[in-house]
PDB file of C-alpha atoms and ligand atoms in Angstrom:
ATOM      1  CA  MET A   1      -0.011   0.027   0.003  1.00 75.00           C
ATOM      2  CA  ALA A   2       1.301   3.356  -0.875  1.00 92.00           C
ATOM      3  CA  VAL A   3       0.294   7.015  -1.288  1.00 96.00           C
ATOM      4  CA  LEU A   4       0.829   8.088  -4.853  1.00 98.00           C
ATOM      5  CA  PRO A   5       1.250  11.553  -6.243  1.00 97.00           C
ATOM      6  CA  ILE A   6      -1.976  13.180  -7.492  1.00 98.00           C
ATOM      7  CA  VAL A   7      -2.106  14.739 -10.981  1.00 97.00           C
ATOM      8  CA  THR A   8      -3.432  18.298 -10.969  1.00 96.00           C
ATOM      9  CA  ILE A   9      -4.466  20.746 -13.681  1.00 94.00           C
ATOM     10  CA  PRO A  10      -3.114  21.856 -16.141  1.00 92.00           C
ATOM     11  CA  ASP A  11      -1.596  18.438 -16.597  1.00 96.00           C
ATOM     12  CA  PRO A  12      -2.783  17.216 -20.017  1.00 97.00           C
ATOM     13  CA  LEU A  13      -3.249  13.674 -18.612  1.00 97.00           C
ATOM     14  CA  LEU A  14      -6.478  14.808 -17.098  1.00 98.00           C
ATOM     15  CA  LYS A  15      -8.006  15.423 -20.596  1.00 97.00           C
ATOM     16  CA  GLN A  16      -7.062  11.850 -21.714  1.00 98.00           C
ATOM     17  CA  VAL A  17      -9.835   9.220 -22.183  1.00 98.00           C
ATOM     18  CA  SER A  18      -9.161   6.150 -20.084  1.00 98.00           C
ATOM     19  CA  LYS A  19      -9.059   2.624 -21.469  1.00 98.00           C
ATOM     20  CA  PRO A  20     -11.142  -0.324 -20.340  1.00 98.00           C
ATOM     21  CA  VAL A  21      -9.394  -2.872 -18.020  1.00 98.00           C
ATOM     22  CA  ASP A  22      -8.817  -6.326 -19.524  1.00 97.00           C
ATOM     23  CA  LYS A  23      -8.961  -8.250 -16.289  1.00 95.00           C
ATOM     24  CA  VAL A  24      -9.169  -7.803 -12.576  1.00 98.00           C
ATOM     25  CA  ASP A  25      -5.963  -9.309 -11.147  1.00 98.00           C
ATOM     26  CA  ASP A  26      -3.638  -8.787  -8.217  1.00 98.00           C
ATOM     27  CA  THR A  27      -1.703  -6.024 -10.044  1.00 98.00           C
ATOM     28  CA  LEU A  28      -4.953  -4.090 -10.478  1.00 98.00           C
ATOM     29  CA  ARG A  29      -5.999  -4.824  -6.864  1.00 98.00           C
ATOM     30  CA  ASP A  30      -2.539  -3.386  -5.751  1.00 98.00           C
ATOM     31  CA  LEU A  31      -3.245  -0.252  -7.692  1.00 98.00           C
ATOM     32  CA  MET A  32      -6.814   0.072  -6.196  1.00 98.00           C
ATOM     33  CA  ASP A  33      -5.379  -0.351  -2.698  1.00 97.00           C
ATOM     34  CA  ASP A  34      -2.838   2.432  -3.496  1.00 98.00           C
ATOM     35  CA  MET A  35      -5.625   4.578  -4.835  1.00 98.00           C
ATOM     36  CA  LEU A  36      -7.567   4.153  -1.773  1.00 96.00           C
ATOM     37  CA  ASP A  37      -4.592   5.034   0.409  1.00 96.00           C
ATOM     38  CA  THR A  38      -3.956   8.181  -1.752  1.00 97.00           C
ATOM     39  CA  MET A  39      -7.606   9.207  -1.544  1.00 96.00           C
ATOM     40  CA  TYR A  40      -7.658   8.792   2.358  1.00 93.00           C
ATOM     41  CA  ASP A  41      -4.450  10.655   2.693  1.00 94.00           C
ATOM     42  CA  ALA A  42      -5.632  13.621   0.579  1.00 94.00           C
ATOM     43  CA  PRO A  43      -8.307  13.387   2.068  1.00 93.00           C
ATOM     44  CA  GLY A  44     -11.001  12.960  -0.572  1.00 94.00           C
ATOM     45  CA  ILE A  45     -14.205  10.836  -1.180  1.00 94.00           C
ATOM     46  CA  GLY A  46     -13.453   9.615  -4.705  1.00 97.00           C
ATOM     47  CA  LEU A  47     -10.565   9.061  -7.067  1.00 98.00           C
ATOM     48  CA  ALA A  48     -10.091   7.937 -10.589  1.00 98.00           C
ATOM     49  CA  ALA A  49      -6.963   6.048 -11.846  1.00 98.00           C
ATOM     50  CA  ILE A  50      -6.123   8.943 -14.260  1.00 98.00           C
ATOM     51  CA  GLN A  51      -5.621  11.119 -11.183  1.00 98.00           C
ATOM     52  CA  VAL A  52      -2.612   8.910 -10.219  1.00 98.00           C
ATOM     53  CA  GLY A  53      -1.406   8.882 -13.820  1.00 98.00           C
ATOM     54  CA  LYS A  54      -2.955   5.587 -14.926  1.00 98.00           C
ATOM     55  CA  PRO A  55      -5.332   6.022 -17.893  1.00 98.00           C
ATOM     56  CA  ILE A  56      -7.611   3.020 -17.129  1.00 98.00           C
ATOM     57  CA  ARG A  57     -11.212   2.810 -16.215  1.00 98.00           C
ATOM     58  CA  VAL A  58     -11.004   2.347 -12.469  1.00 98.00           C
ATOM     59  CA  LEU A  59     -12.549   4.341  -9.597  1.00 98.00           C
ATOM     60  CA  VAL A  60     -12.458   4.191  -5.821  1.00 98.00           C
ATOM     61  CA  ILE A  61     -15.084   5.915  -3.731  1.00 96.00           C
ATOM     62  CA  ASP A  62     -15.623   6.075   0.120  1.00 94.00           C
ATOM     63  CA  LEU A  63     -18.310   8.256   1.512  1.00 91.00           C
ATOM     64  CA  GLY A  64     -17.686   6.704   4.989  1.00 79.00           C
ATOM     65  CA  ASP A  65     -20.553   7.324   7.336  1.00 63.00           C
ATOM     66  CA  LYS A  66     -23.702   9.160   6.327  1.00 53.00           C
ATOM     67  CA  ASP A  67     -21.994  12.504   6.852  1.00 53.00           C
ATOM     68  CA  GLY A  68     -19.458  11.634   4.159  1.00 51.00           C
ATOM     69  CA  ASP A  69     -16.589  11.676   6.722  1.00 53.00           C
ATOM     70  CA  THR A  70     -14.085   9.163   5.457  1.00 51.00           C
ATOM     71  CA  ARG A  71     -11.814   9.732   8.463  1.00 54.00           C
ATOM     72  CA  GLY A  72     -14.472   8.304  10.709  1.00 54.00           C
ATOM     73  CA  GLU A  73     -14.789   4.954  12.352  1.00 60.00           C
ATOM     74  CA  SER A  74     -16.663   3.334   9.539  1.00 72.00           C
ATOM     75  CA  PRO A  75     -14.714   3.171   6.293  1.00 84.00           C
ATOM     76  CA  ASN A  76     -16.883   1.862   3.397  1.00 90.00           C
ATOM     77  CA  PRO A  77     -14.587   1.598   0.379  1.00 94.00           C
ATOM     78  CA  ARG A  78     -16.114   0.871  -3.060  1.00 96.00           C
ATOM     79  CA  PHE A  79     -14.248  -0.146  -6.184  1.00 98.00           C
ATOM     80  CA  PHE A  80     -15.453   0.247  -9.687  1.00 98.00           C
ATOM     81  CA  VAL A  81     -13.723  -1.309 -12.649  1.00 98.00           C
ATOM     82  CA  ASN A  82     -15.037  -0.550 -16.165  1.00 98.00           C
ATOM     83  CA  PRO A  83     -18.082   1.330 -14.804  1.00 98.00           C
ATOM     84  CA  GLU A  84     -20.971   2.148 -17.111  1.00 98.00           C
ATOM     85  CA  ILE A  85     -23.934   4.272 -16.339  1.00 98.00           C
ATOM     86  CA  VAL A  86     -26.943   2.480 -17.684  1.00 98.00           C
ATOM     87  CA  TRP A  87     -29.686   4.839 -16.459  1.00 98.00           C
ATOM     88  CA  THR A  88     -29.892   8.383 -15.011  1.00 98.00           C
ATOM     89  CA  SER A  89     -32.872  10.137 -13.588  1.00 98.00           C
ATOM     90  CA  GLU A  90     -34.397  13.269 -15.279  1.00 98.00           C
ATOM     91  CA  GLU A  91     -34.467  14.942 -11.811  1.00 98.00           C
ATOM     92  CA  LEU A  92     -31.278  16.795 -11.136  1.00 98.00           C
ATOM     93  CA  ALA A  93     -29.518  17.501  -7.905  1.00 97.00           C
ATOM     94  CA  GLU A  94     -26.837  20.215  -7.166  1.00 97.00           C
ATOM     95  CA  TYR A  95     -23.879  19.688  -5.186  1.00 96.00           C
ATOM     96  CA  ASN A  96     -20.912  21.967  -4.239  1.00 97.00           C
ATOM     97  CA  GLU A  97     -18.178  19.841  -5.923  1.00 97.00           C
ATOM     98  CA  GLY A  98     -14.479  19.852  -5.517  1.00 97.00           C
ATOM     99  CA  CYS A  99     -11.729  17.688  -6.996  1.00 98.00           C
ATOM    100  CA  LEU A 100      -8.281  16.589  -5.756  1.00 97.00           C
ATOM    101  CA  SER A 101      -7.016  17.405  -9.218  1.00 97.00           C
ATOM    102  CA  VAL A 102      -8.386  21.047  -8.934  1.00 96.00           C
ATOM    103  CA  PRO A 103      -7.036  21.805  -5.510  1.00 94.00           C
ATOM    104  CA  GLU A 104      -9.144  23.900  -3.102  1.00 92.00           C
ATOM    105  CA  GLN A 105     -11.733  25.071  -5.641  1.00 95.00           C
ATOM    106  CA  TYR A 106     -15.407  24.347  -5.312  1.00 96.00           C
ATOM    107  CA  ALA A 107     -18.493  25.063  -7.477  1.00 97.00           C
ATOM    108  CA  ILE A 108     -22.097  24.026  -7.688  1.00 97.00           C
ATOM    109  CA  VAL A 109     -22.685  21.419 -10.391  1.00 98.00           C
ATOM    110  CA  ASP A 110     -26.091  20.022 -11.600  1.00 97.00           C
ATOM    111  CA  ARG A 111     -26.143  16.323 -12.289  1.00 98.00           C
ATOM    112  CA  PRO A 112     -28.919  13.594 -12.482  1.00 98.00           C
ATOM    113  CA  ALA A 113     -30.035  12.923  -8.903  1.00 97.00           C
ATOM    114  CA  GLN A 114     -30.008   9.181  -9.403  1.00 98.00           C
ATOM    115  CA  CYS A 115     -28.062   6.803 -11.574  1.00 98.00           C
ATOM    116  CA  HIS A 116     -27.694   3.056 -12.151  1.00 98.00           C
ATOM    117  CA  VAL A 117     -24.147   1.796 -12.710  1.00 98.00           C
ATOM    118  CA  LYS A 118     -22.864  -1.525 -14.028  1.00 98.00           C
ATOM    119  CA  TYR A 119     -19.245  -2.432 -13.053  1.00 98.00           C
ATOM    120  CA  LEU A 120     -16.805  -5.107 -11.930  1.00 98.00           C
ATOM    121  CA  ASP A 121     -16.002  -5.164  -8.335  1.00 98.00           C
ATOM    122  CA  TYR A 122     -12.700  -5.709  -6.430  1.00 98.00           C
ATOM    123  CA  ASP A 123     -12.869  -9.443  -7.175  1.00 98.00           C
ATOM    124  CA  GLY A 124     -13.937  -8.895 -10.855  1.00 98.00           C
ATOM    125  CA  ASN A 125     -17.536  -9.828 -10.255  1.00 98.00           C
ATOM    126  CA  GLU A 126     -20.218  -7.996 -12.276  1.00 98.00           C
ATOM    127  CA  GLN A 127     -22.253  -5.714 -10.107  1.00 98.00           C
ATOM    128  CA  MET A 128     -25.155  -3.238 -10.531  1.00 98.00           C
ATOM    129  CA  LEU A 129     -25.629  -0.366  -8.182  1.00 97.00           C
ATOM    130  CA  GLU A 130     -28.621   1.963  -7.852  1.00 97.00           C
ATOM    131  CA  ALA A 131     -27.138   5.195  -6.492  1.00 96.00           C
ATOM    132  CA  ASP A 132     -28.638   8.402  -5.224  1.00 95.00           C
ATOM    133  CA  GLY A 133     -27.621  11.358  -3.156  1.00 94.00           C
ATOM    134  CA  LEU A 134     -23.964  12.091  -2.697  1.00 94.00           C
ATOM    135  CA  LEU A 135     -22.989   8.622  -4.058  1.00 95.00           C
ATOM    136  CA  ALA A 136     -24.821   9.325  -7.339  1.00 97.00           C
ATOM    137  CA  THR A 137     -23.022  12.707  -7.564  1.00 97.00           C
ATOM    138  CA  CYS A 138     -19.632  11.209  -6.723  1.00 97.00           C
ATOM    139  CA  ILE A 139     -19.934   8.345  -9.267  1.00 98.00           C
ATOM    140  CA  GLN A 140     -20.856  10.685 -12.079  1.00 98.00           C
ATOM    141  CA  HIS A 141     -17.912  13.089 -11.056  1.00 98.00           C
ATOM    142  CA  GLU A 142     -15.445  10.192 -11.080  1.00 98.00           C
ATOM    143  CA  MET A 143     -16.833   8.738 -14.274  1.00 98.00           C
ATOM    144  CA  ASP A 144     -16.283  12.098 -15.988  1.00 98.00           C
ATOM    145  CA  HIS A 145     -12.512  11.741 -15.209  1.00 98.00           C
ATOM    146  CA  LEU A 146     -12.568   8.598 -17.436  1.00 98.00           C
ATOM    147  CA  GLU A 147     -13.670  10.718 -20.313  1.00 98.00           C
ATOM    148  CA  GLY A 148     -11.101  13.512 -19.562  1.00 98.00           C
ATOM    149  CA  ILE A 149     -13.801  15.776 -18.132  1.00 98.00           C
ATOM    150  CA  LEU A 150     -13.434  17.761 -14.977  1.00 98.00           C
ATOM    151  CA  PHE A 151     -16.212  19.301 -12.892  1.00 98.00           C
ATOM    152  CA  ILE A 152     -15.175  22.771 -13.901  1.00 97.00           C
ATOM    153  CA  ASP A 153     -15.991  21.754 -17.479  1.00 97.00           C
ATOM    154  CA  HIS A 154     -19.716  21.797 -16.408  1.00 97.00           C
ATOM    155  CA  LEU A 155     -19.518  25.414 -15.379  1.00 97.00           C
ATOM    156  CA  SER A 156     -20.138  28.581 -17.450  1.00 96.00           C
ATOM    157  CA  PRO A 157     -16.985  29.792 -19.265  1.00 96.00           C
ATOM    158  CA  LEU A 158     -16.881  32.734 -16.847  1.00 95.00           C
ATOM    159  CA  LYS A 159     -17.003  30.684 -13.660  1.00 95.00           C
ATOM    160  CA  ARG A 160     -14.402  28.322 -15.114  1.00 95.00           C
ATOM    161  CA  LYS A 161     -12.118  31.129 -15.922  1.00 95.00           C
ATOM    162  CA  MET A 162     -12.399  32.532 -12.397  1.00 94.00           C
ATOM    163  CA  ILE A 163     -11.382  29.209 -10.929  1.00 94.00           C
ATOM    164  CA  LEU A 164      -8.403  28.821 -13.307  1.00 93.00           C
ATOM    165  CA  LYS A 165      -7.279  32.337 -12.406  1.00 93.00           C
ATOM    166  CA  LYS A 166      -7.474  31.578  -8.727  1.00 92.00           C
ATOM    167  CA  LEU A 167      -5.492  28.361  -9.264  1.00 90.00           C
ATOM    168  CA  LYS A 168      -2.811  30.164 -11.104  1.00 88.00           C
ATOM    169  CA  LYS A 169      -2.583  32.775  -8.352  1.00 88.00           C
ATOM    170  CA  ASN A 170      -2.391  30.082  -5.660  1.00 84.00           C
ATOM    171  CA  HIS A 171       0.284  28.313  -7.672  1.00 78.00           C
ATOM    172  CA  LYS A 172       2.363  31.512  -7.852  1.00 77.00           C
ATOM    173  CA  LEU A 173       1.970  32.091  -4.156  1.00 74.00           C
ATOM    174  CA  ALA A 174       3.173  28.592  -3.463  1.00 71.00           C
ATOM    175  CA  SER A 175       6.191  28.633  -5.720  1.00 62.00           C
TER     176      SER A 175
HETATM  177 NI1  LIG B 201     -12.316  14.744  -9.394  1.00 55.74          NI
END
């Protein structure tokens, strides 16, 4: 288990479309374990493989207890290999999203309130999950990463510009 470096914008990797996984084996499970460690360390509630530089269709998510506190006493890690959204609700939900690859920036994003997702689990077994609430939002946010899409790509050009400007400023201050 290891904490891996997280890729942040403007790294072009984040715009890459990730490739399907051929098989769920120990090498992949090692990566998923490392992704989980990296996500807990950050801390965050979701991470896509591309965010640790691996362009493959793998996500880890842990919303922990019902308050979404992953540092609590009840870790609840979920692993998604080759996830596919097979249904989304017409009803939308908004959430103030952030992303480990867009450090310290947050914005309201509208997404379908519920989704059904088909995927392979940690053991390579096919699963179907009916998600709503924060889990539905988180799955859709992470699945966007597999297509090279960030949450800021859902914002108006003006809002996106403001966030990119702030990031640039923070980066200058830090360097
Ligand atoms: Ni993200």
